[in-house]
Short mmCIF file of C-alpha atoms in Angstrom, two decimals:
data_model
loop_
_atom_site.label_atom_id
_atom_site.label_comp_id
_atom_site.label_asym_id
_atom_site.label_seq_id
_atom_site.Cartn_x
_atom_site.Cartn_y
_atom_site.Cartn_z
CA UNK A 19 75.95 7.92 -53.39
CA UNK A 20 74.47 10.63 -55.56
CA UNK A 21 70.47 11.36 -54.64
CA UNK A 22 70.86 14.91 -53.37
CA UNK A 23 75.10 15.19 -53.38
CA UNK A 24 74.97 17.01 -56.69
CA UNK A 25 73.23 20.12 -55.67
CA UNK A 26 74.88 22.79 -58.10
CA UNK A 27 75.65 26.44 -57.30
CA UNK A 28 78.17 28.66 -55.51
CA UNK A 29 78.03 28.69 -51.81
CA UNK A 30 76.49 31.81 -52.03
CA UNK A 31 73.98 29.84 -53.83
CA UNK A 32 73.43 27.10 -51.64
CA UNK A 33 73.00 28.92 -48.49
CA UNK A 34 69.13 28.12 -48.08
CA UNK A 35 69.31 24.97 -49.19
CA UNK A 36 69.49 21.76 -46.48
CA UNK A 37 67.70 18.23 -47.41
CA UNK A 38 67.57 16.63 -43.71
CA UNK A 39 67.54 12.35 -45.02
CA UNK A 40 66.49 9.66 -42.48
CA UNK A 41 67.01 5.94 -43.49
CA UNK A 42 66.81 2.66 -42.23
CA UNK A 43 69.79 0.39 -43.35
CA UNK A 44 68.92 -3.07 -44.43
CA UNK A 45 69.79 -5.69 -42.03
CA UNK A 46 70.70 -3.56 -38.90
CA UNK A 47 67.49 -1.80 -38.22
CA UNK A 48 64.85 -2.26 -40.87
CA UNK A 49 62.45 -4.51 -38.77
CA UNK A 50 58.93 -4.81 -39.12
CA UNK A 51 58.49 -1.93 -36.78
CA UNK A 52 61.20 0.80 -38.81
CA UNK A 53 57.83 1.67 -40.92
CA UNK A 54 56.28 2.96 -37.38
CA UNK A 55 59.12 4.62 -36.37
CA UNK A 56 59.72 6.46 -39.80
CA UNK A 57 56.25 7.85 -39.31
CA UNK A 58 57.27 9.31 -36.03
CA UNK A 59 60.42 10.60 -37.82
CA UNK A 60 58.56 12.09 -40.17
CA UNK A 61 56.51 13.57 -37.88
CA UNK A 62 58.99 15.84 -36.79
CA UNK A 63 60.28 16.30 -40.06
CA UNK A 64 57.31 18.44 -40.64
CA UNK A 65 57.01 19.95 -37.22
CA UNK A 66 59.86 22.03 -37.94
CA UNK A 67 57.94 23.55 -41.68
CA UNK A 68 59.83 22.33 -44.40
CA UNK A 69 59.37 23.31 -47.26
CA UNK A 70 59.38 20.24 -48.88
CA UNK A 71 59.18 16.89 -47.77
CA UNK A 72 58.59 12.99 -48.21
CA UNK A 73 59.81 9.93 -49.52
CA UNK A 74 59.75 7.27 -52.72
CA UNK A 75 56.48 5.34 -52.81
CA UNK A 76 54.97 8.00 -50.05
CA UNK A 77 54.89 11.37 -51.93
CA UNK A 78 56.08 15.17 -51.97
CA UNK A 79 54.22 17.98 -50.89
CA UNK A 80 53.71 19.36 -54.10
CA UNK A 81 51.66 16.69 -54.45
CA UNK A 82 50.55 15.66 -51.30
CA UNK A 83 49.50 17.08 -47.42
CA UNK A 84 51.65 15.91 -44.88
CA UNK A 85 49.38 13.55 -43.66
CA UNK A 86 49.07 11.75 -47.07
CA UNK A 87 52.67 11.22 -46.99
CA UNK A 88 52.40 9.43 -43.52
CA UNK A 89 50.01 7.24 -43.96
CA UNK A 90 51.70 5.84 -47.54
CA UNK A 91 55.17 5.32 -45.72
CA UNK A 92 55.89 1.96 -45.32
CA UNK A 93 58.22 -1.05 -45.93
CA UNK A 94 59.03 -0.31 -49.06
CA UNK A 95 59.80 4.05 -48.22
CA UNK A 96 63.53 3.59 -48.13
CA UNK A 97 64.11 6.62 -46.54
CA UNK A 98 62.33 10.17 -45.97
CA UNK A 99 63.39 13.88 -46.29
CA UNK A 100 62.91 16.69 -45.31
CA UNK A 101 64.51 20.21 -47.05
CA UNK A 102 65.24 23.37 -44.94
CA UNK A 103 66.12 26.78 -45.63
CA UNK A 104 68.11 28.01 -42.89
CA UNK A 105 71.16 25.85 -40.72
CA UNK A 106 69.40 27.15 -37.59
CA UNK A 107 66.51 24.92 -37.92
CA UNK A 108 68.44 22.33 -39.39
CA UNK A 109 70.64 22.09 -35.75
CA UNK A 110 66.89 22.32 -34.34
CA UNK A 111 66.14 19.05 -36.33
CA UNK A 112 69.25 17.17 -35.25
CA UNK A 113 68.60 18.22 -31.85
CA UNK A 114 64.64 16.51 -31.96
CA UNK A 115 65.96 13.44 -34.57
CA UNK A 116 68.99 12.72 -31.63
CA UNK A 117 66.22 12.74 -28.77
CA UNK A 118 63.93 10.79 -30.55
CA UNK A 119 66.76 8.26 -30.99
CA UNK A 120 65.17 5.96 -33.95
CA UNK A 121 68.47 4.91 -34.37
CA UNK A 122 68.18 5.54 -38.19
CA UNK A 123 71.10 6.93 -39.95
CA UNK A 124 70.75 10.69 -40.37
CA UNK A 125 71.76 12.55 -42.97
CA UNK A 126 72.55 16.34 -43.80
CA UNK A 127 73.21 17.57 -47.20
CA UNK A 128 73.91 21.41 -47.58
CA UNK A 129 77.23 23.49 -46.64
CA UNK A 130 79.59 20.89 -45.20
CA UNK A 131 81.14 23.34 -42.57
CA UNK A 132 77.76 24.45 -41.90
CA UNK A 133 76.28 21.59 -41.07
CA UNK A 134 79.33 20.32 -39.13
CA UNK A 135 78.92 23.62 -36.31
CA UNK A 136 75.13 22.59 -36.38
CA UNK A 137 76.10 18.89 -35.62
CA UNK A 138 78.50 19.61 -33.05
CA UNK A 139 76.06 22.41 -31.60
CA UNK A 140 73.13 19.82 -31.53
CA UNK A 141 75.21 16.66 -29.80
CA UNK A 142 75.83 15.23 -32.96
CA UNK A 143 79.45 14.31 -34.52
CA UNK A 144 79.28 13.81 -38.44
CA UNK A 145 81.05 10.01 -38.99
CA UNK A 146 81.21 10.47 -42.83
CA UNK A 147 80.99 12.92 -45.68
CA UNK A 148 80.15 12.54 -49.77
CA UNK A 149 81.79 15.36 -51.60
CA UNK A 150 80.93 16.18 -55.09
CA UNK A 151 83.49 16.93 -57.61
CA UNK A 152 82.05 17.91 -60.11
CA UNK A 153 81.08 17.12 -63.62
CA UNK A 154 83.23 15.70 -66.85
CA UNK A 155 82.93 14.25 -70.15
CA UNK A 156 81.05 15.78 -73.10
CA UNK A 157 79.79 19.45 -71.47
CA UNK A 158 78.45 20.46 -74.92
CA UNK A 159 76.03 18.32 -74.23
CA UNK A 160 74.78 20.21 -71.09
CA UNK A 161 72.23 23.06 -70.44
CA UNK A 162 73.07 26.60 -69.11
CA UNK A 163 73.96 26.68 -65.05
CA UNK A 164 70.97 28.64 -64.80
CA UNK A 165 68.99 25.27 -65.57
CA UNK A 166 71.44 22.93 -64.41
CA UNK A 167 70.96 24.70 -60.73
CA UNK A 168 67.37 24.17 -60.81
CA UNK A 169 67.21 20.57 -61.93
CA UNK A 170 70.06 18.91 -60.05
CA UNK A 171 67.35 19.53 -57.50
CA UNK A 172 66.05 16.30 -58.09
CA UNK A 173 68.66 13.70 -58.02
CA UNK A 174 67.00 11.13 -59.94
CA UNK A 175 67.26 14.13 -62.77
CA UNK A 176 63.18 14.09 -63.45
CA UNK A 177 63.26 17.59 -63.74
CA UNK A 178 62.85 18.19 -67.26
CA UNK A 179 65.59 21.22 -68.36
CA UNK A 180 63.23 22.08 -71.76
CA UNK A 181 60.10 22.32 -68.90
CA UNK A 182 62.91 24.53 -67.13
CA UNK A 183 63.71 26.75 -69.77
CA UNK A 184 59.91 26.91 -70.89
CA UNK A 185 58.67 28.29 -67.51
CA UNK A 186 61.83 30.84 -67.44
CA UNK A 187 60.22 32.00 -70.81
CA UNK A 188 56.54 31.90 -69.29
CA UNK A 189 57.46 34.10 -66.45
CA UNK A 190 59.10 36.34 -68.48
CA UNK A 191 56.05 36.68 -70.83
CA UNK A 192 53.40 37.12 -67.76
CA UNK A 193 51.81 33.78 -68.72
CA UNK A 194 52.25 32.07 -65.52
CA UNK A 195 53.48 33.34 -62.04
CA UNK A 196 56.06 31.83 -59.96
CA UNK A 197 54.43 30.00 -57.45
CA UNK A 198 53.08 27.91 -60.29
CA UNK A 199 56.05 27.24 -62.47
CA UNK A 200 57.96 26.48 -58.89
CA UNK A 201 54.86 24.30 -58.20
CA UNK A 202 54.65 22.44 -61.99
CA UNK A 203 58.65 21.42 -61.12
CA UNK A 204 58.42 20.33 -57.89
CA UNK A 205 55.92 17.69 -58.87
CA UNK A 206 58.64 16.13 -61.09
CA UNK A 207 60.77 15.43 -57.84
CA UNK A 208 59.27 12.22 -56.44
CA UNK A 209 61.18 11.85 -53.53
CA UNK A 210 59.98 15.76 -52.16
CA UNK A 211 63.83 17.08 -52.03
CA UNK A 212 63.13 20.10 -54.35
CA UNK A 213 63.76 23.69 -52.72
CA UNK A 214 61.35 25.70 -54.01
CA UNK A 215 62.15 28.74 -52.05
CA UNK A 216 65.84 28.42 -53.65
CA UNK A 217 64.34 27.63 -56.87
CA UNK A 218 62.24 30.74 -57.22
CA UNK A 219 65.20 32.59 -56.73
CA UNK A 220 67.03 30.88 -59.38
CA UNK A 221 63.78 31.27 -61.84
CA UNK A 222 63.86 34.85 -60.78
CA UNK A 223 67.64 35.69 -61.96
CA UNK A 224 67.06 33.67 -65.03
CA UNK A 225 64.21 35.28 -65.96
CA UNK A 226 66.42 38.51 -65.65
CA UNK A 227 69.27 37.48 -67.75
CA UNK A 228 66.47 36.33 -70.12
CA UNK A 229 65.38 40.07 -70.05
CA UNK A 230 69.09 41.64 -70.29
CA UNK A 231 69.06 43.09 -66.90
CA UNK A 232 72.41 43.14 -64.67
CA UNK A 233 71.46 40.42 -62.15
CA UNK A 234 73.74 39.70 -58.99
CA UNK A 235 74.35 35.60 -57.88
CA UNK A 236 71.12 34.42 -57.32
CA UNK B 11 56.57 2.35 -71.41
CA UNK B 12 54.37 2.39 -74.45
CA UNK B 13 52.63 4.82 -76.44
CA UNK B 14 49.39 4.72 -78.39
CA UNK B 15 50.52 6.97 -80.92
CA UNK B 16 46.21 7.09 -82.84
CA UNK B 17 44.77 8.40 -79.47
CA UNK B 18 47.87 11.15 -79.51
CA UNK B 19 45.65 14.84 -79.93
CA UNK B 20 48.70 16.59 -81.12
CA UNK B 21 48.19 18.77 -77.90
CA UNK B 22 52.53 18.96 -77.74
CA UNK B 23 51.86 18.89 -74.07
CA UNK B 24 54.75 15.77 -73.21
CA UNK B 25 57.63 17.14 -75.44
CA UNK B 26 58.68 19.61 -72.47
CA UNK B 27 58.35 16.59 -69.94
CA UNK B 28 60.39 13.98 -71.30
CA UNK B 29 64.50 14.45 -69.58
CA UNK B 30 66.31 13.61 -72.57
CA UNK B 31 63.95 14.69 -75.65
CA UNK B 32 62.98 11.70 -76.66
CA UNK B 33 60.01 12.81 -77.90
CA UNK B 34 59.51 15.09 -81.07
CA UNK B 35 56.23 16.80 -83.13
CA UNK B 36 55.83 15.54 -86.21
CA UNK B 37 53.05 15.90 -88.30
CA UNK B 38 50.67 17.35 -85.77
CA UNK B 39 51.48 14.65 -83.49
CA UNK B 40 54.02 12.96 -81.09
CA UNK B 41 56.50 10.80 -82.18
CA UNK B 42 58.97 8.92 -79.16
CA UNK B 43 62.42 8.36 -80.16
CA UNK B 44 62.59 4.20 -78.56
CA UNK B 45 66.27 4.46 -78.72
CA UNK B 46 66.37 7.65 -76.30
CA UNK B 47 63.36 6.71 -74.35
CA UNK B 48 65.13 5.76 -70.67
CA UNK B 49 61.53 4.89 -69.43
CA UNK B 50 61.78 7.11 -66.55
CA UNK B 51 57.80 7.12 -67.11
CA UNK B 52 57.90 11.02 -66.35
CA UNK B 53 55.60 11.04 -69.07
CA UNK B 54 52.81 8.63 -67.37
CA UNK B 55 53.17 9.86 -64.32
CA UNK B 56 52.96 13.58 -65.05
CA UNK B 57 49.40 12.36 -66.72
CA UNK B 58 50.07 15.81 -69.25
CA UNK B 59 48.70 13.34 -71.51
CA UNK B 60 44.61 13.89 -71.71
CA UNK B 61 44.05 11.46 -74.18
CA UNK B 62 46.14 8.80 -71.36
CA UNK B 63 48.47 7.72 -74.70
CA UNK B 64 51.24 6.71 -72.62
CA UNK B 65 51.32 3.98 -70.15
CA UNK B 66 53.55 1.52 -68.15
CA UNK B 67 54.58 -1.61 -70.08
CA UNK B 68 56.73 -4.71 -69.51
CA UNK B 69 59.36 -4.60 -71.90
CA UNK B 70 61.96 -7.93 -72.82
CA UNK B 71 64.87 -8.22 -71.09
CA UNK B 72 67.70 -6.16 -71.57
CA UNK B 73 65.24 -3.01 -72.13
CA UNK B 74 64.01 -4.05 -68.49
CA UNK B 75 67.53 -2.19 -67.59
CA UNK B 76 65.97 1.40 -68.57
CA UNK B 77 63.41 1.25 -66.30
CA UNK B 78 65.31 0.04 -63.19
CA UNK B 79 67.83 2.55 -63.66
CA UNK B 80 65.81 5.67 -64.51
CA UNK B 81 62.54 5.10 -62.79
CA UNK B 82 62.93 5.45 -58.64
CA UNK B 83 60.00 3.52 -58.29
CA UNK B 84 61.55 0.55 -59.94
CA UNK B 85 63.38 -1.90 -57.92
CA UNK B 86 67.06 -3.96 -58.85
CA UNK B 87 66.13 -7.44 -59.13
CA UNK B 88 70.31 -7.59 -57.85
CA UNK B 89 69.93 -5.13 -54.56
CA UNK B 90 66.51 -5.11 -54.16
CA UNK B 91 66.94 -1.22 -53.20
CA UNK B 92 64.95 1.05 -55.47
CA UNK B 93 66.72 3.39 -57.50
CA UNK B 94 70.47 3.69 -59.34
CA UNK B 95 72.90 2.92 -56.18
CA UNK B 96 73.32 1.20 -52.79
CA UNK B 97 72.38 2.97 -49.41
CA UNK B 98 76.64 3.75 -49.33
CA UNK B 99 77.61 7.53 -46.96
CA UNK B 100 74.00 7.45 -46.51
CA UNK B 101 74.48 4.49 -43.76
CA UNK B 102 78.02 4.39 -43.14
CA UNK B 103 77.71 5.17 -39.86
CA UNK B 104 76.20 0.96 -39.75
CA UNK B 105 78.00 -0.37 -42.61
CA UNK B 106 81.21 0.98 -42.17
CA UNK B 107 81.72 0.73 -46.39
CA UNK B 108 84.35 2.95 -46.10
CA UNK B 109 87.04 2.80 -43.57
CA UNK B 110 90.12 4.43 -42.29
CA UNK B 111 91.98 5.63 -45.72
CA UNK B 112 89.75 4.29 -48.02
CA UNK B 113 87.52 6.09 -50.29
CA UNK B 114 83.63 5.20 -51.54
CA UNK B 115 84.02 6.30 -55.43
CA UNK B 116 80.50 7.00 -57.13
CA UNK B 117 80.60 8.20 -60.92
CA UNK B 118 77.64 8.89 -62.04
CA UNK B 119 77.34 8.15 -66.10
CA UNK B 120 74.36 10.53 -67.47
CA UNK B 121 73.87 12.64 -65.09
CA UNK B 122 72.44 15.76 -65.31
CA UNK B 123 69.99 15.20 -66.99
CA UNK B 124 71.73 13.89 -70.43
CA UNK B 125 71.15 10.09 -70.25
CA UNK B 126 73.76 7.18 -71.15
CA UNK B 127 74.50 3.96 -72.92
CA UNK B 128 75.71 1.32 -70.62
CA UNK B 129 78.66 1.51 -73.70
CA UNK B 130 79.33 5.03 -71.94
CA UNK B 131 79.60 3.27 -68.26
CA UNK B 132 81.98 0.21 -70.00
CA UNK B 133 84.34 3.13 -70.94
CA UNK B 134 84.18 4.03 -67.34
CA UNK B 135 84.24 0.11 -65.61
CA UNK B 136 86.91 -0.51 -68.14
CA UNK B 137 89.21 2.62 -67.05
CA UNK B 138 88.79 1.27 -63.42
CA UNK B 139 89.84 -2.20 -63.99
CA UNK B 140 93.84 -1.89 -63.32
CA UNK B 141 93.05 -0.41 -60.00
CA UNK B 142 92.41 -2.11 -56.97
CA UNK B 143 88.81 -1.19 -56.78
CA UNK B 144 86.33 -3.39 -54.86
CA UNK B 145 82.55 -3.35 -55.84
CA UNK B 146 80.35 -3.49 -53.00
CA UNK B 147 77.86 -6.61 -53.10
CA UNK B 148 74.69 -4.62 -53.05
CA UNK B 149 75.76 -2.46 -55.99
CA UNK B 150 73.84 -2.76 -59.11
CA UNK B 151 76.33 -2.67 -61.50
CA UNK B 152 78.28 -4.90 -60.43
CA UNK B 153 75.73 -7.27 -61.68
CA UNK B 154 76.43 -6.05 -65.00
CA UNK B 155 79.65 -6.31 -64.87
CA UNK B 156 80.98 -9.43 -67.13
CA UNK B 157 84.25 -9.13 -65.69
CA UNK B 158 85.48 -7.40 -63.68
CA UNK B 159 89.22 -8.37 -64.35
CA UNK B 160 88.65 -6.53 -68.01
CA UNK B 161 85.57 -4.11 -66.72
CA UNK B 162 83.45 -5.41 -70.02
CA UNK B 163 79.99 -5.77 -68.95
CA UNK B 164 77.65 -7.82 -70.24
CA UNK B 165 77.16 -7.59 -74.68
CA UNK B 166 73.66 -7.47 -74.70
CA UNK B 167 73.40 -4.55 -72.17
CA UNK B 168 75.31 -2.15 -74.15
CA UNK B 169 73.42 -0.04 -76.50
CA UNK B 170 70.49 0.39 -73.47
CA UNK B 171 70.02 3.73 -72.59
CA UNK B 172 68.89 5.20 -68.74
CA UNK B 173 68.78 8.32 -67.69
CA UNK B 174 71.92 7.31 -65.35
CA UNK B 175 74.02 4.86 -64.00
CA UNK B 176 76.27 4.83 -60.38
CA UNK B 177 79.24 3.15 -60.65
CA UNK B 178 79.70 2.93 -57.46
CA UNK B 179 83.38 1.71 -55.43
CA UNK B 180 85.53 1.47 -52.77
CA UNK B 181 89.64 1.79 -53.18
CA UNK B 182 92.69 3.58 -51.32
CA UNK B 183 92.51 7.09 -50.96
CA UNK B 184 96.07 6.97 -52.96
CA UNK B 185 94.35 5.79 -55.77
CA UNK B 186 91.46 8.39 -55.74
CA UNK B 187 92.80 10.96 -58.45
CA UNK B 188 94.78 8.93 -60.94
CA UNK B 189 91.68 6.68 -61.19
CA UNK B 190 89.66 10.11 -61.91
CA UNK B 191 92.66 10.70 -64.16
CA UNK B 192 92.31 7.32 -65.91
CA UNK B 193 88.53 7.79 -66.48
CA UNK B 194 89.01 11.10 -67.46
CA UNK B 195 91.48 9.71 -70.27
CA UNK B 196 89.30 6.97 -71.62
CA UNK B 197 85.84 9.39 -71.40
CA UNK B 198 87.75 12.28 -73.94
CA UNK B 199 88.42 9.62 -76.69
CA UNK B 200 84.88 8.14 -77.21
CA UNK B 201 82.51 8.94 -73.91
CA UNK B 202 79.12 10.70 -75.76
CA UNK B 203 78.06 11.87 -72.17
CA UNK B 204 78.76 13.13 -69.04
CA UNK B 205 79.56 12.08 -65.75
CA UNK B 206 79.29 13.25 -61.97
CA UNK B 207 81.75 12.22 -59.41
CA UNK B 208 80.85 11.58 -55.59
CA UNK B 209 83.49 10.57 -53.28
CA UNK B 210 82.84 9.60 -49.57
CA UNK B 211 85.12 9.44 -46.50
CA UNK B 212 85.49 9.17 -42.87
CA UNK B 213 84.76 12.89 -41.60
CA UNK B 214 88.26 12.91 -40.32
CA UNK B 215 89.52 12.56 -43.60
CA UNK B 216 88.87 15.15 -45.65
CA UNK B 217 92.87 15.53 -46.15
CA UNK B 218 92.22 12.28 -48.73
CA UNK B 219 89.93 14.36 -50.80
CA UNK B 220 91.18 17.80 -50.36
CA UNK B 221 94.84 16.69 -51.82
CA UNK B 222 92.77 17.36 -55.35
CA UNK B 223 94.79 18.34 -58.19
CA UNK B 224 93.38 21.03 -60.88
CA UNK B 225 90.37 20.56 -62.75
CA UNK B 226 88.68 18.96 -59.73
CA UNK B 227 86.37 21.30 -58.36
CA UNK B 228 85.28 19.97 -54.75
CA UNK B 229 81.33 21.90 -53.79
CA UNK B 230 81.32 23.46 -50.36
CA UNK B 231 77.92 21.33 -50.34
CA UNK B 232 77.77 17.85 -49.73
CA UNK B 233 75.96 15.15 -47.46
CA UNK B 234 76.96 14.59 -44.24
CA UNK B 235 76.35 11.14 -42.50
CA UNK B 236 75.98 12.59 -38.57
CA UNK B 237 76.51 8.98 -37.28
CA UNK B 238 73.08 8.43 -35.17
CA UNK B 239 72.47 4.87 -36.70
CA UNK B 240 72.57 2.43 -34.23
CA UNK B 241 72.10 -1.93 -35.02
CA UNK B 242 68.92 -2.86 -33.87
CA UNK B 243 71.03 -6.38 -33.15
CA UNK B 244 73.08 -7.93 -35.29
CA UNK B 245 75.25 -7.55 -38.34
CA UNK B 246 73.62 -8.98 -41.76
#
């Protein structure tokens, strides 16, 4: 129940940050033909410019062009993504995924209320919600926010925080510019649900507290 | 995953790759920690390596557990689903997991990013036990679990590591906060991780979770099942 329900930050934070999931579930609609259809999902998936996208065993688009991605998906993709930056083109999604009608389960992760008004507003009704609640145990033993933010972006944690804290330390120095160190990350996030626009804004404000300079929530 | 430590170049390039530092310089060269290693295979598959020292291997069982559990591209011999958990809010809308004033409970041992011991998720199955939790069939651990009257898992699982392990449930909303109570208890005295904590409900519910007592912090983000499945005939 985890994959992308740990996204940290304030809501301030999150506000750009919408992973758009479509999945077969085993024994109610995973025939032979789901494959076929996930394709077509996918297909709109990228119609609407996301700026990231894919699947397990199909690719991200760090690493891959869109059509790469489609032609690897297949019975063993589980599921594909999408990841959006604003709610508006998420409810534009919903809209196209609802008239398409796979009949795959859909699902939004991002600002719950948000996504609810762009359900609602797009024919949809949400039927269930995950909620995270946080994390306990032994804290000591985690990184600053600052990196925590930018690797709970992958929810299978692949996201190296020392590669994290190295590239905050590279931009800072000049050695490499943003687009690469966003670029180096999201490679690391297999199934394509990294946000690199929110991440570059998170790299940014690090970089800045690196440097001692007031920085508002990034 | 193994690595041919004589064709290692020294270059340092994998130390920032690995998730939970498992491997160290020493002596000009690489050295991986086997005890931390989860075998996530980050470092193989980031191929940061130009001398190609690290590649997939097919450890004995139990180390096969790291992989399965840490690598997405690994499958659960148990579910058959890739990954650490089941498909749970994700298809609820076909599944129906979680119904009318029930909860789906998913703590997550390890994560971010620290790794744990399957002796770190016993604390947690063990802290569960008195409640009237239910483990879903196509949950992994629940394979692991030796019983499930005590919440031991299985002996020879315990001191692997992966990078991190759903423990994934259903039980009555009532019972949602003193279990997170209970765990919380058992984790302070011994637990040398961390743990995240998912919860899923009916969207009309959000009364069950939003009755949370301090120190629960609930994010305004979270994922939201929109209930466009539909059965294609058929229940499994």
């Amino acid at each position: 129940m985890t994959h992308t329900n740990h996204r940290q930050g304030s809501r301030q934070s999150l506000h750009d940050d919408y992973v758009v999931l479509v999945m077969p579930a085993k024994g109610y609609n995973d025939s032979p033909e789901a494959p076929e259809k996930l394709k077509i999902v996918f297909d709109i998936l990228i119609s609407f410019q996301p700026v990231n996208a894919g699947g397990i065993n199909a690719g991200n688009l760090f690493l891959d062009s869109p059509e790469q991605i489609r032609a690897r998906i297949g019975s063993d993709t589980p599921m594909i993504h999408g990841v959006y930056t604003d709610i508006d083109t998420v409810r534009q999604v919903i809209e196209a995924l609802r008239e398409v009608d796979s009949g795959f389960s859909v699902v939004v992760t991002g600002l719950i209320d948000e996504i609810a008004a762009a359900a609602y507003s797009a024919g949809a009704k949400p039927h269930s919600i995950a909620y995270s609640l946080g994390i306990k145990g032994n804290e000591a033993l985690l990184p600053p926010p600052y990196v925590q933010e930018v690797t709970a972006m992958c929810g299978h944690n692949l996201i190296p925080s020392a590669l994290v804290e190295d590239l905050i330390d590279k931009i800072a120095q000049g050695q490499i510019k943003m687009a690469g160190a966003v670029s180096q990350l999201g490679e690391y996030c297999v199934c394509g649900v990294f946000n690199p626009v929110r991440a570059a804004r998170l790299l940014e404000r690090a970089v800045s507290l690196k440097k001692g300079e007031k920085t508002s929530e990034a | 995953m193994k690595f041919e430590s004589e064709y290692c170049g020294g270059c340092g390039n994998c130390l920032l790759i690995c998730p939970v530092q498992a491997i160290e310089y020493r002596e000009e060269r690489a050295i991986v920690d086997w005890d931390k290693c989860v075998e996530c295979h980050n470092c193989v598959r980031s191929g940061v390596c130009p001398t190609e020292a690290f590649a997939y291997s097919s450890p004995p069982w139990p180390r096969t557990l790291r992989a399965t559990f840490s690598d997405p591209f690994f499958r659960h011999e148990s579910t058959q689903h890739l990954g650490r958990g089941t498909e749970e809010v994700k298809t609820n809308d076909l599944t129906h997991l979680v119904t009318e004033g029930n909860v789906g409970l998913a703590i997550e041992a390890g994560r971010p990013g620290v790794g744990a011991a399957f002796a770190d998720v016993e604390i947690i199955t063990k802290a569960l036990a008195p409640f009237p939790v239910r483990y879903p069939s196509k949950t992994p651990i629940r394979a692991l679990i030796h019983d499930e009257k005590t919440g031991e898992l299985r002996p020879e699982i315990l001191r692997e590591r992966v990078l991190s392990v759903i423990v994934e449930c259903l039980l009555p909303a009532t019972h949602l906060y003193p279990v997170l109570n209970a765990v919380q208890e058992a984790a302070a005295q011994v637990m040398t991780t961390v743990y995240s904590i998912g919860v899923f409900t009916l969207a009309g519910e959000v009364d069950l979770i939003h009755q949370s007592p301090s120190g629960y912090r609930i994010s305004p983000a979270g994922k939201n099942n929109l209930g466009l499945g539909k059965s294609m005939g058929g229940e499994p």
